[in-house]
PDB file of C-alpha atoms in Angstrom:
ATOM      1  CA  UNK U  24      97.713 101.225 103.050  1.00  0.00           C
ATOM      2  CA  UNK U  25      96.404 101.305 106.622  1.00  0.00           C
ATOM      3  CA  UNK U  26      98.701  99.448 108.991  1.00  0.00           C
ATOM      4  CA  UNK U  27     101.681  99.406 106.627  1.00  0.00           C
ATOM      5  CA  UNK U  28     105.015 101.081 107.339  1.00  0.00           C
ATOM      6  CA  UNK U  29     106.359 103.169 104.441  1.00  0.00           C
ATOM      7  CA  UNK U  30     110.032 103.649 103.617  1.00  0.00           C
ATOM      8  CA  UNK U  31     111.965 105.213 100.749  1.00  0.00           C
ATOM      9  CA  UNK U  32     115.335 104.094  99.412  1.00  0.00           C
ATOM     10  CA  UNK U  33     117.599 105.679  96.852  1.00  0.00           C
ATOM     11  CA  UNK U  34     118.744 102.793  94.656  1.00  0.00           C
ATOM     12  CA  UNK U  35     121.244 104.002  92.082  1.00  0.00           C
ATOM     13  CA  UNK U  36     119.486 107.347  91.978  1.00  0.00           C
ATOM     14  CA  UNK U  37     115.958 105.890  91.749  1.00  0.00           C
ATOM     15  CA  UNK U  38     113.535 106.660  94.564  1.00  0.00           C
ATOM     16  CA  UNK U  39     112.052 103.280  95.512  1.00  0.00           C
ATOM     17  CA  UNK U  40     109.085 103.138  97.884  1.00  0.00           C
ATOM     18  CA  UNK U  41     108.682 100.024 100.020  1.00  0.00           C
ATOM     19  CA  UNK U  42     105.731  99.144 102.248  1.00  0.00           C
ATOM     20  CA  UNK U  43     105.850  96.483 104.958  1.00  0.00           C
ATOM     21  CA  UNK U  44     103.485  94.909 107.440  1.00  0.00           C
ATOM     22  CA  UNK U  45     103.564  92.081 109.977  1.00  0.00           C
ATOM     23  CA  UNK U  46     106.433  90.196 111.563  1.00  0.00           C
ATOM     24  CA  UNK U  47     108.120  86.835 111.195  1.00  0.00           C
ATOM     25  CA  UNK U  48     109.723  85.154 108.168  1.00  0.00           C
ATOM     26  CA  UNK U  49     110.048  87.566 105.265  1.00  0.00           C
ATOM     27  CA  UNK U  50     107.873  87.464 102.132  1.00  0.00           C
ATOM     28  CA  UNK U  51     108.545  89.959  99.341  1.00  0.00           C
ATOM     29  CA  UNK U  52     105.587  90.565  97.021  1.00  0.00           C
ATOM     30  CA  UNK U  53     106.097  92.112  93.562  1.00  0.00           C
ATOM     31  CA  UNK U  54     102.835  93.390  92.116  1.00  0.00           C
ATOM     32  CA  UNK U  55     101.500  93.654  88.562  1.00  0.00           C
ATOM     33  CA  UNK U  56     101.373  96.567  86.100  1.00  0.00           C
ATOM     34  CA  UNK U  57      98.278  98.219  87.586  1.00  0.00           C
ATOM     35  CA  UNK U  58      99.040  98.925  91.236  1.00  0.00           C
ATOM     36  CA  UNK U  59      95.700 100.674  91.743  1.00  0.00           C
ATOM     37  CA  UNK U  60      94.092  97.489  93.090  1.00  0.00           C
ATOM     38  CA  UNK U  61      96.062  97.731  96.325  1.00  0.00           C
ATOM     39  CA  UNK U  62      97.438  94.988  98.540  1.00  0.00           C
ATOM     40  CA  UNK U  63      94.549  93.726 100.657  1.00  0.00           C
ATOM     41  CA  UNK U  64      95.785  90.136 100.430  1.00  0.00           C
ATOM     42  CA  UNK U  65      98.864  91.133 102.427  1.00  0.00           C
ATOM     43  CA  UNK U  66      96.774  91.591 105.578  1.00  0.00           C
ATOM     44  CA  UNK U  67      96.103  87.847 105.784  1.00  0.00           C
ATOM     45  CA  UNK U  68      99.740  86.986 105.057  1.00  0.00           C
ATOM     46  CA  UNK U  69     100.913  89.417 107.741  1.00  0.00           C
ATOM     47  CA  UNK U  70      99.319  87.282 110.435  1.00  0.00           C
ATOM     48  CA  UNK U  71     102.320  84.956 110.138  1.00  0.00           C
ATOM     49  CA  UNK U  72     104.883  86.779 107.975  1.00  0.00           C
ATOM     50  CA  UNK U  73     106.615  90.091 107.498  1.00  0.00           C
ATOM     51  CA  UNK U  74     105.318  91.147 104.086  1.00  0.00           C
ATOM     52  CA  UNK U  75     107.496  93.542 102.087  1.00  0.00           C
ATOM     53  CA  UNK U  76     105.976  95.225  99.032  1.00  0.00           C
ATOM     54  CA  UNK U  77     108.198  97.437  96.846  1.00  0.00           C
ATOM     55  CA  UNK U  78     106.784  99.588  94.079  1.00  0.00           C
ATOM     56  CA  UNK U  79     108.665  98.950  90.854  1.00  0.00           C
ATOM     57  CA  UNK U  80     110.612 101.965  89.553  1.00  0.00           C
ATOM     58  CA  UNK U  81     108.256 103.891  87.273  1.00  0.00           C
ATOM     59  CA  UNK U  82     105.187 102.389  88.954  1.00  0.00           C
ATOM     60  CA  UNK U  83     102.951 103.529  91.779  1.00  0.00           C
ATOM     61  CA  UNK U  84     104.742 105.721  94.302  1.00  0.00           C
ATOM     62  CA  UNK U  85     108.306 104.963  93.174  1.00  0.00           C
ATOM     63  CA  UNK U  86     110.250 107.433  91.084  1.00  0.00           C
ATOM     64  CA  UNK U  87     110.679 107.432  87.333  1.00  0.00           C
ATOM     65  CA  UNK U  88     113.129 104.975  85.855  1.00  0.00           C
ATOM     66  CA  UNK U  89     114.264 106.218  82.462  1.00  0.00           C
ATOM     67  CA  UNK U  90     117.488 104.208  82.771  1.00  0.00           C
ATOM     68  CA  UNK U  91     115.588 100.962  83.380  1.00  0.00           C
ATOM     69  CA  UNK U  92     114.080  99.730  80.150  1.00  0.00           C
ATOM     70  CA  UNK U  93     114.710  95.972  80.097  1.00  0.00           C
ATOM     71  CA  UNK U  94     113.648  93.144  82.390  1.00  0.00           C
ATOM     72  CA  UNK U  95     117.356  92.589  83.128  1.00  0.00           C
ATOM     73  CA  UNK U  96     117.525  96.137  84.502  1.00  0.00           C
ATOM     74  CA  UNK U  97     114.656  95.431  86.893  1.00  0.00           C
ATOM     75  CA  UNK U  98     116.196  92.143  88.047  1.00  0.00           C
ATOM     76  CA  UNK U  99     119.424  93.984  88.836  1.00  0.00           C
ATOM     77  CA  UNK U 100     117.498  96.778  90.562  1.00  0.00           C
ATOM     78  CA  UNK U 101     115.890  94.256  92.870  1.00  0.00           C
ATOM     79  CA  UNK U 102     119.226  92.620  93.595  1.00  0.00           C
ATOM     80  CA  UNK U 103     120.452  96.010  94.817  1.00  0.00           C
ATOM     81  CA  UNK U 104     117.261  96.761  96.758  1.00  0.00           C
ATOM     82  CA  UNK U 105     117.285  93.372  98.484  1.00  0.00           C
ATOM     83  CA  UNK U 106     120.941  93.922  99.382  1.00  0.00           C
ATOM     84  CA  UNK U 107     119.982  97.273 100.921  1.00  0.00           C
ATOM     85  CA  UNK U 108     117.192  95.571 102.883  1.00  0.00           C
ATOM     86  CA  UNK U 109     119.654  92.867 104.002  1.00  0.00           C
ATOM     87  CA  UNK U 110     117.404  90.125 102.624  1.00  0.00           C
ATOM     88  CA  UNK U 111     119.637  87.081 102.522  1.00  0.00           C
ATOM     89  CA  UNK U 112     117.141  84.200 102.677  1.00  0.00           C
ATOM     90  CA  UNK U 113     113.469  84.934 102.051  1.00  0.00           C
ATOM     91  CA  UNK U 114     110.317  83.929 100.189  1.00  0.00           C
ATOM     92  CA  UNK U 115     109.382  85.785  97.017  1.00  0.00           C
ATOM     93  CA  UNK U 116     105.985  86.117  95.340  1.00  0.00           C
ATOM     94  CA  UNK U 117     105.159  87.940  92.128  1.00  0.00           C
ATOM     95  CA  UNK U 118     101.917  88.606  90.289  1.00  0.00           C
ATOM     96  CA  UNK U 119     101.694  89.105  86.489  1.00  0.00           C
ATOM     97  CA  UNK U 120     104.492  91.573  85.614  1.00  0.00           C
ATOM     98  CA  UNK U 121     105.776  91.096  89.155  1.00  0.00           C
ATOM     99  CA  UNK U 122     105.794  87.347  88.542  1.00  0.00           C
ATOM    100  CA  UNK U 123     108.009  87.862  85.516  1.00  0.00           C
ATOM    101  CA  UNK U 124     110.376  90.005  87.584  1.00  0.00           C
ATOM    102  CA  UNK U 125     110.353  87.435  90.395  1.00  0.00           C
ATOM    103  CA  UNK U 126     111.223  84.629  87.977  1.00  0.00           C
ATOM    104  CA  UNK U 127     114.062  86.631  86.424  1.00  0.00           C
ATOM    105  CA  UNK U 128     115.446  87.336  89.907  1.00  0.00           C
ATOM    106  CA  UNK U 129     115.116  83.670  90.933  1.00  0.00           C
ATOM    107  CA  UNK U 130     117.058  82.576  87.850  1.00  0.00           C
ATOM    108  CA  UNK U 131     119.948  84.865  88.761  1.00  0.00           C
ATOM    109  CA  UNK U 132     120.083  84.399  92.548  1.00  0.00           C
ATOM    110  CA  UNK U 133     118.284  81.160  93.443  1.00  0.00           C
ATOM    111  CA  UNK U 134     120.392  80.713  96.573  1.00  0.00           C
ATOM    112  CA  UNK U 135     118.619  83.657  98.249  1.00  0.00           C
ATOM    113  CA  UNK U 136     115.115  82.215  97.935  1.00  0.00           C
ATOM    114  CA  UNK U 137     113.519  79.635 100.182  1.00  0.00           C
ATOM    115  CA  UNK U 138     110.258  79.384  98.208  1.00  0.00           C
ATOM    116  CA  UNK U 139     108.782  81.164  95.178  1.00  0.00           C
ATOM    117  CA  UNK U 140     105.180  81.964  94.226  1.00  0.00           C
ATOM    118  CA  UNK U 141     104.312  82.978  90.657  1.00  0.00           C
ATOM    119  CA  UNK U 142     100.740  84.243  90.227  1.00  0.00           C
ATOM    120  CA  UNK U 143      99.644  84.325  86.568  1.00  0.00           C
ATOM    121  CA  UNK U 144     103.173  85.434  85.645  1.00  0.00           C
ATOM    122  CA  UNK U 145     103.976  87.296  82.456  1.00  0.00           C
ATOM    123  CA  UNK U 146     107.262  86.938  80.599  1.00  0.00           C
ATOM    124  CA  UNK U 147     107.225  83.395  79.218  1.00  0.00           C
ATOM    125  CA  UNK U 148     106.736  83.262  75.447  1.00  0.00           C
ATOM    126  CA  UNK U 149     104.247  80.449  74.764  1.00  0.00           C
ATOM    127  CA  UNK U 150     103.552  80.292  71.041  1.00  0.00           C
ATOM    128  CA  UNK U 151     100.584  77.919  71.366  1.00  0.00           C
ATOM    129  CA  UNK U 152      98.900  80.058  74.051  1.00  0.00           C
ATOM    130  CA  UNK U 153      99.794  83.710  73.471  1.00  0.00           C
ATOM    131  CA  UNK U 154      98.513  86.477  75.706  1.00  0.00           C
ATOM    132  CA  UNK U 155      96.189  89.003  74.021  1.00  0.00           C
ATOM    133  CA  UNK U 156      97.615  92.364  73.034  1.00  0.00           C
ATOM    134  CA  UNK U 157      96.885  94.537  76.070  1.00  0.00           C
ATOM    135  CA  UNK U 158      96.934  97.655  73.916  1.00  0.00           C
ATOM    136  CA  UNK U 159      94.240  96.326  71.582  1.00  0.00           C
ATOM    137  CA  UNK U 160      91.697  95.699  74.340  1.00  0.00           C
ATOM    138  CA  UNK U 161      88.945  98.322  74.303  1.00  0.00           C
ATOM    139  CA  UNK U 162      88.608 100.144  77.659  1.00  0.00           C
ATOM    140  CA  UNK U 163      85.029  98.933  78.139  1.00  0.00           C
ATOM    141  CA  UNK U 164      86.184  95.328  77.685  1.00  0.00           C
ATOM    142  CA  UNK U 165      89.097  95.499  80.136  1.00  0.00           C
ATOM    143  CA  UNK U 166      87.112  94.482  83.257  1.00  0.00           C
ATOM    144  CA  UNK U 167      86.078  91.207  81.588  1.00  0.00           C
ATOM    145  CA  UNK U 168      89.754  90.482  80.895  1.00  0.00           C
ATOM    146  CA  UNK U 169      90.793  91.274  84.457  1.00  0.00           C
ATOM    147  CA  UNK U 170      88.161  89.210  86.280  1.00  0.00           C
ATOM    148  CA  UNK U 171      85.755  86.383  85.497  1.00  0.00           C
ATOM    149  CA  UNK U 172      82.978  88.557  86.932  1.00  0.00           C
ATOM    150  CA  UNK U 173      83.548  92.038  85.461  1.00  0.00           C
ATOM    151  CA  UNK U 174      81.872  93.660  88.473  1.00  0.00           C
ATOM    152  CA  UNK U 175      84.767  92.426  90.625  1.00  0.00           C
ATOM    153  CA  UNK U 176      87.137  94.570  88.568  1.00  0.00           C
ATOM    154  CA  UNK U 177      84.887  97.596  88.159  1.00  0.00           C
ATOM    155  CA  UNK U 178      84.990  98.423  91.867  1.00  0.00           C
ATOM    156  CA  UNK U 179      88.664  99.376  91.466  1.00  0.00           C
ATOM    157  CA  UNK U 180      87.954 101.912  88.718  1.00  0.00           C
ATOM    158  CA  UNK U 181      86.675 105.445  89.447  1.00  0.00           C
ATOM    159  CA  UNK U 182      82.965 105.960  88.838  1.00  0.00           C
ATOM    160  CA  UNK U 183      83.613 109.477  87.516  1.00  0.00           C
ATOM    161  CA  UNK U 184      86.370 110.843  85.249  1.00  0.00           C
ATOM    162  CA  UNK U 185      89.591 110.963  87.268  1.00  0.00           C
ATOM    163  CA  UNK U 186      92.600 112.493  85.463  1.00  0.00           C
ATOM    164  CA  UNK U 187      94.942 111.501  88.297  1.00  0.00           C
ATOM    165  CA  UNK U 188      93.925 107.848  88.066  1.00  0.00           C
ATOM    166  CA  UNK U 189      94.252 107.904  84.281  1.00  0.00           C
ATOM    167  CA  UNK U 190      97.703 109.497  84.455  1.00  0.00           C
ATOM    168  CA  UNK U 191      98.969 107.009  87.019  1.00  0.00           C
ATOM    169  CA  UNK U 192      97.696 103.997  85.133  1.00  0.00           C
ATOM    170  CA  UNK U 193      98.994 105.416  81.851  1.00  0.00           C
ATOM    171  CA  UNK U 194     102.462 105.818  83.386  1.00  0.00           C
ATOM    172  CA  UNK U 195     102.497 102.183  84.476  1.00  0.00           C
ATOM    173  CA  UNK U 196     101.188 100.841  81.167  1.00  0.00           C
ATOM    174  CA  UNK U 197     103.865 102.901  79.419  1.00  0.00           C
ATOM    175  CA  UNK U 198     106.515 101.339  81.649  1.00  0.00           C
ATOM    176  CA  UNK U 199     105.267  97.866  80.763  1.00  0.00           C
ATOM    177  CA  UNK U 200     105.246  98.781  77.069  1.00  0.00           C
ATOM    178  CA  UNK U 201     108.954  99.604  77.246  1.00  0.00           C
ATOM    179  CA  UNK U 202     109.694  96.170  78.688  1.00  0.00           C
ATOM    180  CA  UNK U 203     107.891  94.348  75.869  1.00  0.00           C
ATOM    181  CA  UNK U 204     108.876  96.621  73.012  1.00  0.00           C
ATOM    182  CA  UNK U 205     111.022  93.912  71.377  1.00  0.00           C
ATOM    183  CA  UNK U 206     108.543  91.083  71.936  1.00  0.00           C
ATOM    184  CA  UNK U 207     104.964  91.716  73.131  1.00  0.00           C
ATOM    185  CA  UNK U 208     104.849  88.263  74.756  1.00  0.00           C
ATOM    186  CA  UNK U 209     107.868  88.737  77.006  1.00  0.00           C
ATOM    187  CA  UNK U 210     111.391  87.317  77.060  1.00  0.00           C
ATOM    188  CA  UNK U 211     112.074  84.690  74.361  1.00  0.00           C
ATOM    189  CA  UNK U 212     115.099  83.447  76.330  1.00  0.00           C
ATOM    190  CA  UNK U 213     113.237  82.949  79.599  1.00  0.00           C
ATOM    191  CA  UNK U 214     112.168  79.350  78.889  1.00  0.00           C
ATOM    192  CA  UNK U 215     115.825  78.414  78.360  1.00  0.00           C
ATOM    193  CA  UNK U 216     116.715  79.468  81.919  1.00  0.00           C
ATOM    194  CA  UNK U 217     113.644  78.444  83.948  1.00  0.00           C
ATOM    195  CA  UNK U 218     115.490  75.280  85.020  1.00  0.00           C
ATOM    196  CA  UNK U 219     117.633  77.498  87.279  1.00  0.00           C
ATOM    197  CA  UNK U 220     114.576  78.193  89.466  1.00  0.00           C
ATOM    198  CA  UNK U 221     115.507  75.362  91.791  1.00  0.00           C
ATOM    199  CA  UNK U 222     113.496  76.265  94.906  1.00  0.00           C
ATOM    200  CA  UNK U 223     109.954  74.883  95.493  1.00  0.00           C
ATOM    201  CA  UNK U 224     107.624  76.990  93.364  1.00  0.00           C
ATOM    202  CA  UNK U 225     103.866  77.470  93.449  1.00  0.00           C
ATOM    203  CA  UNK U 226     102.339  78.583  90.141  1.00  0.00           C
ATOM    204  CA  UNK U 227      98.896  80.006  90.923  1.00  0.00           C
ATOM    205  CA  UNK U 228      96.402  80.912  88.205  1.00  0.00           C
ATOM    206  CA  UNK U 229      92.811  82.009  87.823  1.00  0.00           C
ATOM    207  CA  UNK U 230      91.082  79.202  85.936  1.00  0.00           C
ATOM    208  CA  UNK U 231      89.184  81.731  83.767  1.00  0.00           C
ATOM    209  CA  UNK U 232      92.087  84.135  83.104  1.00  0.00           C
ATOM    210  CA  UNK U 233      91.629  85.852  79.708  1.00  0.00           C
ATOM    211  CA  UNK U 234      94.600  88.192  80.054  1.00  0.00           C
ATOM    212  CA  UNK U 235      97.201  85.501  80.711  1.00  0.00           C
ATOM    213  CA  UNK U 236      95.929  82.130  79.368  1.00  0.00           C
ATOM    214  CA  UNK U 237      96.005  79.289  81.871  1.00  0.00           C
ATOM    215  CA  UNK U 238      97.728  77.070  79.295  1.00  0.00           C
ATOM    216  CA  UNK U 239     100.830  79.118  80.004  1.00  0.00           C
ATOM    217  CA  UNK U 240     100.858  77.587  83.473  1.00  0.00           C
ATOM    218  CA  UNK U 241     101.605  74.192  81.953  1.00  0.00           C
ATOM    219  CA  UNK U 242     104.471  75.732  79.978  1.00  0.00           C
ATOM    220  CA  UNK U 243     105.964  77.037  83.224  1.00  0.00           C
ATOM    221  CA  UNK U 244     105.578  73.613  84.800  1.00  0.00           C
ATOM    222  CA  UNK U 245     107.481  72.014  81.931  1.00  0.00           C
ATOM    223  CA  UNK U 246     110.585  73.997  82.878  1.00  0.00           C
ATOM    224  CA  UNK U 247     110.393  74.171  86.677  1.00  0.00           C
ATOM    225  CA  UNK U 248     112.355  71.460  88.521  1.00  0.00           C
ATOM    226  CA  UNK U 249     110.116  71.656  91.608  1.00  0.00           C
ATOM    227  CA  UNK U 250     106.871  73.308  90.540  1.00  0.00           C
ATOM    228  CA  UNK U 251     103.247  72.915  91.518  1.00  0.00           C
ATOM    229  CA  UNK U 252     100.353  74.359  89.490  1.00  0.00           C
ATOM    230  CA  UNK U 253      97.076  75.324  91.163  1.00  0.00           C
ATOM    231  CA  UNK U 254      94.051  76.817  89.391  1.00  0.00           C
ATOM    232  CA  UNK U 255      91.548  78.968  91.278  1.00  0.00           C
ATOM    233  CA  UNK U 256      88.008  78.212  90.019  1.00  0.00           C
ATOM    234  CA  UNK U 257      85.707  80.933  88.633  1.00  0.00           C
ATOM    235  CA  UNK U 258      88.520  83.480  88.799  1.00  0.00           C
ATOM    236  CA  UNK U 259      90.178  85.685  86.214  1.00  0.00           C
ATOM    237  CA  UNK U 260      93.509  87.507  86.147  1.00  0.00           C
ATOM    238  CA  UNK U 261      93.080  89.472  89.391  1.00  0.00           C
ATOM    239  CA  UNK U 262      93.291  86.327  91.463  1.00  0.00           C
ATOM    240  CA  UNK U 263      93.429  87.829  94.956  1.00  0.00           C
ATOM    241  CA  UNK U 264      90.972  90.652  94.236  1.00  0.00           C
ATOM    242  CA  UNK U 265      88.298  88.366  92.782  1.00  0.00           C
ATOM    243  CA  UNK U 266      88.870  85.429  95.138  1.00  0.00           C
ATOM    244  CA  UNK U 267      90.503  86.710  98.345  1.00  0.00           C
ATOM    245  CA  UNK U 268      90.547  83.195  99.814  1.00  0.00           C
ATOM    246  CA  UNK U 269      93.232  82.324  97.223  1.00  0.00           C
ATOM    247  CA  UNK U 270      95.674  84.121  99.490  1.00  0.00           C
ATOM    248  CA  UNK U 271      95.436  81.164 101.866  1.00  0.00           C
ATOM    249  CA  UNK U 272      96.941  78.937  99.171  1.00  0.00           C
ATOM    250  CA  UNK U 273     100.069  81.060  99.341  1.00  0.00           C
ATOM    251  CA  UNK U 274     100.161  80.904 103.141  1.00  0.00           C
ATOM    252  CA  UNK U 275      99.760  77.119 103.088  1.00  0.00           C
ATOM    253  CA  UNK U 276     102.470  76.671 100.463  1.00  0.00           C
ATOM    254  CA  UNK U 277     104.962  78.829 102.333  1.00  0.00           C
ATOM    255  CA  UNK U 278     104.212  77.014 105.585  1.00  0.00           C
ATOM    256  CA  UNK U 279     104.839  73.636 103.914  1.00  0.00           C
TER     257      UNK U 279
END
């Protein structure tokens, strides 16, 4: 995290680590389940924006979150964190699990958001295009689910056995499992409330995503009052890691 400032906040007893970089209008970025890929895309955004990246409770460097076991809990946690950070009007982006959290926040407090970016978001239950069961994917097959070119994903995994890496990733996957314990596809009520996401919204997807089918993007568009869907060619689930230039799409959308 070279160049980032690190801060810690106690939010209702949960240690929450927040990184930031850059200056200017504020963009909060909520990451996916596996935070091991890092935040390289933020360097390009930081040329024009102040980028704020919190680790979800129970993920990455933030503390454990036994009391948070529903997506509603995480939405409320972020309401409290954003209050602490005095974020009154800002842009919000979320990727995969972070996209689900961003959407749930936007439904509850749309007046705080100027623009929203959802990158291959989880959470929407789409019966005709279900996501595969993450826990049924064999470890050796995971890279081909994460990226169109498996080699693009493999560079983020250790080349030798690494118990620390395994423990960290296992903690995060366990946290995600708690959130989908009632429905492995996400929140069955989410589609009913998507209409409350009133701000301009970019839905960004890897055109070859196997982990979160691109057909789900059209389902999001059906509910969003002011949505725009863009597919990134020859790219899987890890949009910014496989195709770093996709970060410019976010910059252009926020500038518009």
